[in-house]
GROMACS .gro file of C-alpha atoms in nm:
model
  490
    1MET     CA    1  -4.782   2.881   2.588
    2LYS     CA    2  -4.707   2.553   2.803
    3LEU     CA    3  -4.667   2.337   2.510
    4GLN     CA    4  -4.419   2.600   2.339
    5ILE     CA    5  -4.213   2.620   2.685
    6THR     CA    6  -4.191   2.227   2.691
    7LYS     CA    7  -4.081   2.206   2.343
    8SER     CA    8  -3.805   2.448   2.389
    9ASN     CA    9  -3.693   2.297   2.722
   10ILE     CA   10  -3.661   1.961   2.538
   11ILE     CA   11  -3.464   2.127   2.260
   12GLN     CA   12  -3.254   2.333   2.491
   13THR     CA   13  -3.172   2.019   2.726
   14VAL     CA   14  -3.084   1.796   2.432
   15VAL     CA   15  -2.865   2.065   2.283
   16VAL     CA   16  -2.676   2.130   2.603
   17LEU     CA   17  -2.616   1.735   2.633
   18ASN     CA   18  -2.489   1.724   2.287
   19ILE     CA   19  -2.274   1.992   2.305
   20LEU     CA   20  -2.130   1.832   2.648
   21LEU     CA   21  -2.086   1.506   2.509
   22PHE     CA   22  -1.906   1.608   2.162
   23THR     CA   23  -1.694   1.871   2.328
   24TYR     CA   24  -1.574   1.614   2.566
   25ALA     CA   25  -1.551   1.338   2.297
   26ALA     CA   26  -1.356   1.572   2.062
   27VAL     CA   27  -1.105   1.717   2.316
   28SER     CA   28  -1.014   1.364   2.469
   29LYS     CA   29  -0.948   1.230   2.098
   30ALA     CA   30  -0.720   1.542   2.022
   31LEU     CA   31  -0.534   1.519   2.349
   32ASP     CA   32  -0.443   1.160   2.297
   33PHE     CA   33  -0.482   1.163   1.922
   34HIS     CA   34  -0.204   0.910   1.908
   35ASN     CA   35  -0.372   0.670   2.116
   36PHE     CA   36  -0.688   0.738   1.940
   37GLN     CA   37  -0.535   0.642   1.594
   38ILE     CA   38  -0.392   0.331   1.723
   39GLN     CA   39  -0.712   0.210   1.850
   40LEU     CA   40  -0.888   0.289   1.517
   41GLY     CA   41  -0.615   0.097   1.340
   42GLN     CA   42  -0.707  -0.203   1.528
   43SER     CA   43  -1.098  -0.166   1.450
   44PRO     CA   44  -1.208  -0.429   1.252
   45LEU     CA   45  -1.427  -0.189   1.055
   46LEU     CA   46  -1.221   0.112   1.013
   47SER     CA   47  -0.855  -0.021   1.005
   48ALA     CA   48  -0.805   0.077   0.645
   49PHE     CA   49  -0.929   0.401   0.694
   50ALA     CA   50  -0.759   0.484   1.027
   51ASP     CA   51  -0.576   0.770   0.891
   52TRP     CA   52  -0.826   1.019   0.769
   53VAL     CA   53  -1.119   0.875   1.008
   54ALA     CA   54  -0.892   0.955   1.333
   55VAL     CA   55  -0.874   1.328   1.182
   56ALA     CA   56  -1.236   1.318   1.043
   57VAL     CA   57  -1.439   1.237   1.351
   58PRO     CA   58  -1.299   1.493   1.616
   59LEU     CA   59  -1.328   1.744   1.347
   60ILE     CA   60  -1.701   1.659   1.294
   61GLU     CA   61  -1.768   1.646   1.662
   62PHE     CA   62  -1.617   2.002   1.693
   63ILE     CA   63  -1.829   2.129   1.390
   64ILE     CA   64  -2.151   1.993   1.567
   65VAL     CA   65  -2.049   2.178   1.866
   66LEU     CA   66  -2.014   2.509   1.700
   67LEU     CA   67  -2.337   2.445   1.505
   68LEU     CA   68  -2.532   2.371   1.847
   69LEU     CA   69  -2.398   2.685   2.002
   70THR     CA   70  -2.529   2.905   1.706
   71ASN     CA   71  -2.904   2.966   1.715
   72LYS     CA   72  -2.933   3.019   1.332
   73TYR     CA   73  -2.765   2.661   1.267
   74ARG     CA   74  -2.885   2.479   1.571
   75LEU     CA   75  -3.116   2.255   1.398
   76LEU     CA   76  -2.839   2.190   1.154
   77GLY     CA   77  -2.610   2.057   1.431
   78LEU     CA   78  -2.914   1.824   1.601
   79TYR     CA   79  -2.935   1.675   1.249
   80GLY     CA   80  -2.553   1.624   1.251
   81SER     CA   81  -2.553   1.467   1.619
   82PHE     CA   82  -2.832   1.243   1.500
   83ALA     CA   83  -2.650   1.140   1.220
   84LEU     CA   84  -2.316   1.120   1.369
   85MET     CA   85  -2.466   0.874   1.678
   86THR     CA   86  -2.666   0.662   1.434
   87MET     CA   87  -2.308   0.594   1.294
   88PHE     CA   88  -2.157   0.505   1.593
   89THR     CA   89  -2.462   0.301   1.696
   90ALA     CA   90  -2.429   0.117   1.378
   91TYR     CA   91  -2.045   0.068   1.419
   92ILE     CA   92  -2.106  -0.116   1.751
   93VAL     CA   93  -2.399  -0.324   1.634
   94ILE     CA   94  -2.159  -0.440   1.361
   95ILE     CA   95  -1.881  -0.474   1.623
   96LEU     CA   96  -2.091  -0.705   1.835
   97ASN     CA   97  -2.258  -0.901   1.579
   98PHE     CA   98  -2.033  -0.921   1.254
   99SER     CA   99  -1.704  -0.854   1.325
  100SER     CA  100  -1.417  -1.122   1.347
  101PHE     CA  101  -1.306  -0.970   1.684
  102THR     CA  102  -1.429  -0.715   1.937
  103PRO     CA  103  -1.137  -0.439   1.995
  104CYS     CA  104  -1.105  -0.208   2.263
  105SER     CA  105  -1.326   0.105   2.313
  106CYS     CA  106  -1.197   0.461   2.224
  107GLY     CA  107  -1.107   0.684   2.515
  108GLY     CA  108  -1.212   0.878   2.820
  109ILE     CA  109  -1.474   0.778   3.039
  110LEU     CA  110  -1.655   0.607   2.788
  111GLU     CA  111  -1.362   0.358   2.760
  112GLU     CA  112  -1.475   0.206   3.106
  113MET     CA  113  -1.807   0.109   2.934
  114THR     CA  114  -1.864  -0.212   2.793
  115TRP     CA  115  -1.958  -0.242   2.441
  116THR     CA  116  -2.314  -0.294   2.506
  117GLN     CA  117  -2.344  -0.018   2.748
  118HIS     CA  118  -2.166   0.183   2.467
  119LEU     CA  119  -2.460   0.072   2.245
  120ILE     CA  120  -2.734   0.156   2.497
  121PHE     CA  121  -2.568   0.487   2.550
  122ASN     CA  122  -2.571   0.581   2.177
  123ILE     CA  123  -2.927   0.487   2.126
  124VAL     CA  124  -3.034   0.719   2.422
  125PHE     CA  125  -2.853   1.006   2.236
  126VAL     CA  126  -2.993   0.923   1.880
  127VAL     CA  127  -3.336   0.922   2.022
  128LEU     CA  128  -3.284   1.233   2.237
  129SER     CA  129  -3.159   1.420   1.911
  130GLY     CA  130  -3.454   1.271   1.727
  131LEU     CA  131  -3.710   1.406   1.956
  132ALA     CA  132  -3.512   1.752   1.979
  133ILE     CA  133  -3.584   1.770   1.592
  134LEU     CA  134  -3.930   1.659   1.606
  135SER     CA  135  -4.008   1.894   1.874
  136ASN     CA  136  -3.876   2.177   1.654
  137ALA     CA  137  -4.120   2.059   1.371
  138PHE     CA  138  -4.334   1.755   1.367
  139ASN     CA  139  -4.446   1.680   1.007
  140ARG     CA  140  -4.402   1.387   0.719
  141PHE     CA  141  -4.102   1.587   0.567
  142VAL     CA  142  -3.894   1.571   0.885
  143ILE     CA  143  -3.964   1.221   0.953
  144GLY     CA  144  -3.886   1.157   0.597
  145TYR     CA  145  -3.563   1.361   0.641
  146LEU     CA  146  -3.464   1.149   0.970
  147SER     CA  147  -3.521   0.824   0.784
  148ILE     CA  148  -3.305   0.909   0.476
  149LEU     CA  149  -3.029   1.039   0.748
  150ALA     CA  150  -3.037   0.725   0.935
  151THR     CA  151  -3.047   0.481   0.659
  152SER     CA  152  -2.777   0.682   0.482
  153ALA     CA  153  -2.551   0.682   0.815
  154ILE     CA  154  -2.606   0.310   0.849
  155GLY     CA  155  -2.536   0.252   0.474
  156LEU     CA  156  -2.181   0.454   0.520
  157VAL     CA  157  -2.076   0.228   0.804
  158VAL     CA  158  -2.167  -0.077   0.635
  159ALA     CA  159  -1.991   0.027   0.315
  160LEU     CA  160  -1.681   0.124   0.543
  161PHE     CA  161  -1.692  -0.227   0.705
  162LEU     CA  162  -1.708  -0.419   0.371
  163THR     CA  163  -1.451  -0.211   0.195
  164SER     CA  164  -1.214  -0.208   0.516
  165GLU     CA  165  -1.244  -0.590   0.540
  166ASP     CA  166  -1.150  -0.636   0.165
  167ILE     CA  167  -0.865  -0.401   0.169
  168ILE     CA  168  -0.725  -0.546   0.503
  169GLN     CA  169  -0.720  -0.896   0.355
  170HIS     CA  170  -0.639  -0.863  -0.009
  171ARG     CA  171  -0.487  -0.487  -0.044
  172ASN     CA  172  -0.349  -0.441   0.303
  173ASN     CA  173  -0.206  -0.093   0.358
  174PHE     CA  174   0.042  -0.207   0.626
  175VAL     CA  175  -0.237  -0.229   0.909
  176ARG     CA  176  -0.212  -0.518   1.137
  177ARG     CA  177  -0.527  -0.697   1.308
  178LEU     CA  178  -0.430  -0.738   1.681
  179PRO     CA  179  -0.693  -0.872   1.889
  180ALA     CA  180  -0.685  -1.019   2.252
  181GLN     CA  181  -0.329  -1.205   2.310
  182PHE     CA  182  -0.325  -1.559   2.291
  183SER     CA  183  -0.333  -1.738   2.630
  184LYS     CA  184   0.007  -1.918   2.695
  185GLN     CA  185  -0.056  -2.276   2.783
  186HIS     CA  186   0.263  -2.432   2.905
  187GLU     CA  187   0.635  -2.349   2.951
  188ILE     CA  188   0.942  -2.547   3.003
  189ASP     CA  189   1.305  -2.430   3.045
  190LEU     CA  190   1.538  -2.617   2.827
  191GLY     CA  191   1.854  -2.512   2.995
  192TYR     CA  192   2.012  -2.391   2.656
  193ASN     CA  193   1.940  -2.171   2.388
  194SER     CA  194   2.074  -2.369   2.083
  195TYR     CA  195   1.759  -2.567   2.011
  196TYR     CA  196   1.575  -2.549   1.690
  197PHE     CA  197   1.242  -2.736   1.577
  198ALA     CA  198   1.306  -3.043   1.412
  199GLY     CA  199   0.952  -3.136   1.342
  200ILE     CA  200   0.599  -3.221   1.527
  201ALA     CA  201   0.496  -3.585   1.472
  202LYS     CA  202   0.227  -3.812   1.626
  203GLY     CA  203   0.193  -3.581   1.930
  204LYS     CA  204   0.548  -3.541   1.991
  205ILE     CA  205   0.782  -3.238   1.952
  206TYR     CA  206   1.115  -3.288   1.835
  207LEU     CA  207   1.410  -3.046   1.901
  208GLY     CA  208   1.756  -3.042   1.721
  209ASN     CA  209   2.070  -2.893   1.909
  210THR     CA  210   2.314  -2.701   1.689
  211THR     CA  211   2.578  -2.784   1.960
  212ALA     CA  212   2.506  -3.151   1.949
  213PRO     CA  213   2.391  -3.226   1.584
  214LEU     CA  214   2.309  -3.599   1.635
  215LEU     CA  215   2.112  -3.564   1.949
  216LEU     CA  216   1.736  -3.517   1.951
  217THR     CA  217   1.513  -3.394   2.225
  218GLU     CA  218   1.144  -3.565   2.241
  219ILE     CA  219   0.899  -3.346   2.427
  220ASP     CA  220   0.526  -3.411   2.477
  221THR     CA  221   0.280  -3.154   2.361
  222SER     CA  222   0.216  -3.075   2.751
  223LEU     CA  223   0.586  -2.963   2.792
  224LYS     CA  224   0.604  -3.173   3.093
  225ASN     CA  225   0.778  -3.497   2.969
  226LYS     CA  226   1.124  -3.515   2.765
  227LYS     CA  227   1.383  -3.779   2.672
  228GLU     CA  228   1.694  -3.763   2.477
  229LEU     CA  229   1.752  -3.969   2.154
  230VAL     CA  230   2.063  -4.040   1.996
  231VAL     CA  231   2.059  -4.034   1.595
  232LYS     CA  232   2.313  -4.283   1.424
  233LEU     CA  233   2.412  -4.253   1.073
  234ASN     CA  234   2.593  -4.517   0.873
  235ASN     CA  235   2.866  -4.280   0.756
  236LEU     CA  236   3.007  -4.032   1.002
  237ASN     CA  237   3.350  -3.998   0.768
  238LEU     CA  238   3.228  -3.665   0.615
  239PRO     CA  239   3.328  -3.339   0.671
  240PHE     CA  240   3.004  -3.203   0.817
  241ARG     CA  241   2.971  -2.809   0.887
  242SER     CA  242   2.592  -2.783   0.947
  243LEU     CA  243   2.417  -3.108   1.001
  244GLN     CA  244   2.031  -3.057   1.062
  245LEU     CA  245   1.764  -3.298   1.151
  246GLN     CA  246   1.400  -3.297   1.025
  247VAL     CA  247   1.142  -3.547   1.175
  248TYR     CA  248   0.828  -3.613   0.974
  249ALA     CA  249   0.538  -3.877   1.065
  250LYS     CA  250   0.704  -4.170   0.919
  251ASN     CA  251   1.070  -4.061   0.815
  252PHE     CA  252   1.335  -3.840   0.960
  253TYR     CA  253   1.617  -3.716   0.768
  254ALA     CA  254   1.975  -3.562   0.876
  255SER     CA  255   2.133  -3.339   0.604
  256ASP     CA  256   2.402  -3.125   0.541
  257GLY     CA  257   2.427  -2.928   0.200
  258THR     CA  258   2.765  -2.808   0.260
  259VAL     CA  259   2.919  -3.188   0.201
  260PRO     CA  260   2.647  -3.231   0.027
  261ALA     CA  261   2.459  -3.542   0.206
  262VAL     CA  262   2.129  -3.662   0.312
  263PHE     CA  263   2.047  -3.942   0.564
  264ARG     CA  264   1.711  -4.105   0.569
  265GLY     CA  265   1.577  -4.320   0.848
  266LYS     CA  266   1.246  -4.440   1.018
  267THR     CA  267   1.081  -4.217   1.267
  268GLY     CA  268   1.121  -4.403   1.605
  269GLN     CA  269   1.427  -4.612   1.508
  270TRP     CA  270   1.676  -4.326   1.488
  271TYR     CA  271   1.894  -4.485   1.241
  272ALA     CA  272   1.968  -4.335   0.890
  273THR     CA  273   2.154  -4.445   0.592
  274GLN     CA  274   2.265  -4.186   0.321
  275MET     CA  275   2.116  -4.122  -0.015
  276PRO     CA  276   2.403  -4.187  -0.213
  277GLN     CA  277   2.277  -3.980  -0.547
  278VAL     CA  278   2.283  -3.647  -0.394
  279LYS     CA  279   2.555  -3.452  -0.559
  280SER     CA  280   2.472  -3.070  -0.557
  281LYS     CA  281   2.536  -2.836  -0.257
  282PHE     CA  282   2.204  -2.712  -0.114
  283SER     CA  283   2.043  -2.518   0.167
  284ASN     CA  284   1.698  -2.517   0.321
  285PRO     CA  285   1.603  -2.868   0.228
  286VAL     CA  286   1.227  -2.969   0.277
  287PHE     CA  287   1.115  -3.336   0.242
  288THR     CA  288   0.817  -3.350   0.014
  289ASP     CA  289   0.796  -3.751   0.015
  290SER     CA  290   1.012  -4.046   0.102
  291THR     CA  291   1.211  -4.015  -0.209
  292SER     CA  292   1.222  -3.637  -0.305
  293PHE     CA  293   1.314  -3.313  -0.157
  294ALA     CA  294   1.313  -2.923  -0.256
  295PHE     CA  295   1.593  -2.717  -0.157
  296ARG     CA  296   1.779  -2.380  -0.260
  297THR     CA  297   2.110  -2.399  -0.451
  298HIS     CA  298   2.316  -2.178  -0.674
  299LYS     CA  299   2.351  -2.117  -1.059
  300ALA     CA  300   2.671  -2.124  -1.238
  301ASN     CA  301   2.669  -1.770  -1.180
  302ALA     CA  302   2.631  -1.802  -0.806
  303GLU     CA  303   2.260  -1.657  -0.828
  304ASN     CA  304   2.015  -1.851  -0.610
  305VAL     CA  305   1.772  -2.086  -0.769
  306LEU     CA  306   1.514  -2.341  -0.639
  307ALA     CA  307   1.554  -2.686  -0.703
  308ARG     CA  308   1.414  -3.040  -0.624
  309PHE     CA  309   1.586  -3.393  -0.604
  310ASP     CA  310   1.421  -3.712  -0.707
  311GLU     CA  311   1.541  -4.005  -0.610
  312LYS     CA  312   1.364  -4.249  -0.813
  313GLN     CA  313   1.470  -4.059  -1.139
  314SER     CA  314   1.820  -3.985  -0.985
  315LYS     CA  315   1.815  -3.627  -1.088
  316THR     CA  316   1.799  -3.279  -0.983
  317THR     CA  317   1.572  -3.020  -1.177
  318THR     CA  318   1.559  -2.639  -1.129
  319ASN     CA  319   1.306  -2.399  -1.180
  320PRO     CA  320   1.488  -2.041  -1.265
  321SER     CA  321   1.171  -1.855  -1.302
  322LEU     CA  322   1.064  -1.897  -0.940
  323LEU     CA  323   1.305  -1.678  -0.777
  324GLN     CA  324   1.305  -1.299  -0.913
  325LYS     CA  325   1.630  -1.108  -0.927
  326GLN     CA  326   1.604  -0.720  -0.816
  327VAL     CA  327   1.957  -0.639  -0.730
  328ASP     CA  328   2.229  -0.923  -0.731
  329GLY     CA  329   2.017  -1.259  -0.758
  330ILE     CA  330   2.205  -1.373  -0.452
  331PHE     CA  331   2.119  -1.161  -0.139
  332ASP     CA  332   1.809  -0.978  -0.280
  333THR     CA  333   1.658  -1.351  -0.337
  334ASP     CA  334   1.737  -1.490   0.041
  335GLY     CA  335   1.438  -1.621   0.210
  336ILE     CA  336   1.320  -1.949   0.358
  337LEU     CA  337   1.157  -2.251   0.206
  338ASN     CA  338   0.845  -2.425   0.380
  339TYR     CA  339   0.680  -2.722   0.286
  340ASP     CA  340   0.314  -2.819   0.418
  341PRO     CA  341   0.231  -3.192   0.385
  342ASN     CA  342  -0.152  -3.131   0.476
  343THR     CA  343  -0.175  -2.926   0.126
  344ASN     CA  344   0.135  -3.027  -0.053
  345LEU     CA  345   0.233  -2.689  -0.079
  346LEU     CA  346   0.596  -2.528  -0.104
  347VAL     CA  347   0.637  -2.160  -0.013
  348TYR     CA  348   0.936  -1.950  -0.030
  349LEU     CA  349   0.915  -1.637   0.154
  350TYR     CA  350   1.172  -1.360   0.099
  351TYR     CA  351   1.380  -1.214   0.368
  352TYR     CA  352   1.421  -0.843   0.228
  353ARG     CA  353   1.089  -0.806   0.035
  354ASN     CA  354   0.716  -0.834   0.096
  355GLN     CA  355   0.661  -1.135  -0.110
  356TYR     CA  356   0.613  -1.523  -0.107
  357ILE     CA  357   0.601  -1.770  -0.361
  358VAL     CA  358   0.347  -2.085  -0.357
  359CYS     CA  359   0.444  -2.380  -0.568
  360ASP     CA  360   0.339  -2.730  -0.575
  361ALA     CA  361   0.589  -3.029  -0.474
  362LYS     CA  362   0.732  -3.013  -0.819
  363LEU     CA  363   0.807  -2.640  -0.834
  364ASN     CA  364   0.539  -2.542  -1.044
  365LEU     CA  365   0.417  -2.204  -0.979
  366ILE     CA  366   0.073  -2.155  -0.839
  367HIS     CA  367   0.104  -1.790  -0.753
  368ARG     CA  368   0.270  -1.509  -0.587
  369GLY     CA  369   0.154  -1.356  -0.280
  370ASN     CA  370   0.260  -1.052  -0.072
  371THR     CA  371   0.292  -0.984   0.298
  372ILE     CA  372   0.121  -0.659   0.452
  373ASP     CA  373   0.431  -0.441   0.459
  374THR     CA  374   0.529  -0.233   0.164
  375THR     CA  375   0.875  -0.318   0.109
  376SER     CA  376   0.855  -0.449  -0.262
  377LYS     CA  377   1.186  -0.403  -0.373
  378ALA     CA  378   1.495  -0.541  -0.123
  379GLN     CA  379   1.707  -0.279   0.008
  380VAL     CA  380   2.028  -0.427  -0.027
  381LYS     CA  381   2.341  -0.289  -0.106
  382VAL     CA  382   2.629  -0.526  -0.269
  383ALA     CA  383   3.014  -0.491  -0.303
  384PHE     CA  384   3.236  -0.696  -0.542
  385ASN     CA  385   3.566  -0.817  -0.403
  386LYS     CA  386   3.796  -0.838  -0.702
  387ASN     CA  387   4.048  -1.002  -0.528
  388ARG     CA  388   3.857  -1.306  -0.397
  389ASN     CA  389   3.594  -1.271  -0.686
  390GLU     CA  390   3.327  -1.260  -0.481
  391LYS     CA  391   3.003  -1.055  -0.382
  392LYS     CA  392   2.939  -0.951  -0.011
  393LEU     CA  393   2.691  -0.695   0.153
  394ALA     CA  394   2.821  -0.357   0.183
  395ALA     CA  395   2.563  -0.255   0.456
  396PRO     CA  396   2.326  -0.434   0.671
  397PRO     CA  397   2.015  -0.528   0.451
  398LEU     CA  398   1.654  -0.403   0.572
  399THR     CA  399   1.501  -0.737   0.696
  400VAL     CA  400   1.127  -0.743   0.627
  401ASN     CA  401   1.059  -1.099   0.752
  402LYS     CA  402   1.287  -1.302   0.985
  403ASN     CA  403   1.137  -1.631   0.992
  404ALA     CA  404   0.822  -1.826   0.854
  405TYR     CA  405   0.625  -2.161   0.919
  406LEU     CA  406   0.387  -2.306   0.726
  407HIS     CA  407   0.080  -2.515   0.844
  408ARG     CA  408  -0.241  -2.623   0.658
  409GLY     CA  409  -0.219  -2.353   0.418
  410LEU     CA  410  -0.159  -2.093   0.674
  411LEU     CA  411   0.183  -1.909   0.653
  412PHE     CA  412   0.292  -1.775   1.020
  413VAL     CA  413   0.554  -1.499   0.939
  414ASN     CA  414   0.782  -1.344   1.222
  415ALA     CA  415   0.783  -0.986   1.084
  416ALA     CA  416   1.047  -0.751   1.140
  417LEU     CA  417   0.879  -0.405   1.056
  418MET     CA  418   0.627  -0.214   1.230
  419GLY     CA  419   0.304  -0.125   1.064
  420LYS     CA  420   0.082   0.178   1.083
  421PHE     CA  421  -0.101   0.279   1.422
  422GLU     CA  422   0.144   0.017   1.637
  423ASP     CA  423   0.286   0.083   2.017
  424GLU     CA  424   0.662   0.101   1.942
  425LYS     CA  425   0.686  -0.013   2.306
  426MET     CA  426   0.531  -0.328   2.246
  427TRP     CA  427   0.805  -0.424   1.971
  428GLN     CA  428   1.039  -0.401   2.224
  429GLN     CA  429   0.847  -0.630   2.494
  430ALA     CA  430   0.746  -0.887   2.200
  431SER     CA  431   0.791  -1.056   1.890
  432LEU     CA  432   0.525  -1.021   1.622
  433ILE     CA  433   0.353  -1.286   1.394
  434ASP     CA  434   0.149  -1.252   1.088
  435VAL     CA  435  -0.065  -1.463   0.963
  436TYR     CA  436  -0.160  -1.547   0.594
  437ASP     CA  437  -0.395  -1.788   0.397
  438VAL     CA  438  -0.158  -1.905   0.086
  439LYS     CA  439  -0.433  -2.059  -0.066
  440ILE     CA  440  -0.644  -1.736  -0.152
  441ARG     CA  441  -0.339  -1.474  -0.069
  442SER     CA  442  -0.516  -1.329   0.228
  443TYR     CA  443  -0.375  -1.155   0.554
  444ILE     CA  444  -0.577  -1.301   0.833
  445VAL     CA  445  -0.448  -1.149   1.210
  446SER     CA  446  -0.143  -1.072   1.381
  447PHE     CA  447  -0.036  -1.157   1.745
  448TYR     CA  448   0.242  -1.078   1.992
  449VAL     CA  449   0.455  -1.355   2.134
  450TYR     CA  450   0.623  -1.164   2.467
  451ASN     CA  451   0.987  -1.181   2.567
  452ILE     CA  452   1.115  -1.415   2.850
  453ASP     CA  453   1.389  -1.268   3.057
  454GLY     CA  454   1.457  -1.033   2.793
  455LYS     CA  455   1.502  -1.280   2.498
  456ARG     CA  456   1.283  -1.257   2.200
  457LEU     CA  457   1.127  -1.543   1.995
  458SER     CA  458   1.407  -1.714   1.791
  459ARG     CA  459   1.217  -2.016   1.627
  460PHE     CA  460   0.879  -2.143   1.599
  461ALA     CA  461   0.626  -2.421   1.488
  462VAL     CA  462   0.246  -2.484   1.459
  463ASP     CA  463   0.041  -2.793   1.503
  464GLY     CA  464  -0.326  -2.805   1.525
  465HIS     CA  465  -0.464  -2.498   1.714
  466THR     CA  466  -0.115  -2.452   1.884
  467PHE     CA  467   0.157  -2.218   1.853
  468TYR     CA  468   0.507  -2.329   2.011
  469GLY     CA  469   0.796  -2.107   2.031
  470ILE     CA  470   1.136  -2.095   2.160
  471ILE     CA  471   1.243  -1.818   2.345
  472GLY     CA  472   1.584  -1.790   2.487
  473ASN     CA  473   1.616  -2.113   2.692
  474HIS     CA  474   1.256  -2.166   2.689
  475LEU     CA  475   0.997  -2.351   2.518
  476VAL     CA  476   0.628  -2.206   2.521
  477SER     CA  477   0.291  -2.317   2.369
  478TYR     CA  478   0.005  -2.070   2.298
  479LYS     CA  479  -0.346  -2.175   2.220
  480MET     CA  480  -0.437  -1.974   1.881
  481SER     CA  481  -0.745  -1.773   1.847
  482TYR     CA  482  -1.076  -1.867   1.669
  483LEU     CA  483  -0.975  -1.632   1.386
  484ILE     CA  484  -0.696  -1.891   1.306
  485HIS     CA  485  -0.912  -2.213   1.413
  486LYS     CA  486  -1.160  -2.158   1.148
  487ARG     CA  487  -0.926  -2.098   0.894
  488LEU     CA  488  -0.719  -2.427   0.976
  489SER     CA  489  -1.058  -2.630   0.965
  490LEU     CA  490  -1.138  -2.506   0.598
   0.00000   0.00000   0.00000
């Protein structure tokens, strides 16, 4: 009789504890559902399934509570609590040992626990549920049921983890990975907001200035020391309209595609002579070596096309198949061209659709990749002005990608669209950067760059493990996370 009372007390105590736990957990998730969904969206295990997991978990918890409250189905409720807590325990083990980063915990009093405390807490409830089930009937069949249930629960979590990783990296459904914010290293007030990155070479950052086209500002990577450099050209008798400077390790260039003109000089000497063979008008030039550069120009029908100039052969070649027309071939193919000297890759990123093009320095297509948003067709409306025989935008287009920078095979994209499970307030306070590995067409991670004095990130560059951004009048540097470090070292 004493033995029966002890077993009954064990079962009743465990049932009450589980009812309290799951009632509290389910209610807290339901009352703050949006935040719970956002937290799941940032989970390295469940990002791809956050939509239905956010609904399924509190629903299952409510069902378990109902089962535990009913004498007829109480044992089934204990099996359910055992399985669910085993899944939660497996989830934490993977988070702590196998995930790419550790997210925040999910809600209520439990949010104050560390992940290790969470793990211990969950294990205790797994053991309690198991003891209650075994107290009801201790035999080899029950032990077998518990073993199968635990194995299945762990297997399901592992399968979700592996599947979610593959989806997030290669078939992303617009769910971003946003781990802890990068730490700001240095900051300097430039005094003006007209600066742009001309290049980073030999441990120096070079900034051009749109209001002083032939002035370079050289700053060390600690952002403490700067000096002004005056660039000299051998021909100033040209109708310059948008002269831009680009600095590389050995050479620097001054170019204006509206003239058209390209000047080349030695880095450190700051005197450049004109390359006389350049005849075609161009935009967005990137210099792949000392005698050739890639750029965007126009076909006879005014549609955009990517081209390459080779000084040695004194000719310009185009690859009309690279840019793919969707609406008009002009606005819908607008974008930005980047070159990475470390991998010898060119990447063209569209502004108004979720696609980038990867090719070699001679404009041979390697492959096409996609950014994680879902805008596959450019949303642009074009009107034709008969009097001036020209096309113009009839309405502001939907911008998908604002800007980009290519470094060691990683494409850093200033995204313009908010993804799933993201906080709208954060988008008002910061700019968002998505990072892709263009060599294998995979998404890696995202991070915020916070506004300064109400101003947003306007331009940025990457060198080594450091991200540099121009925000209003300020130049700032951030140390990037291990997620990016390990990709850069591959």
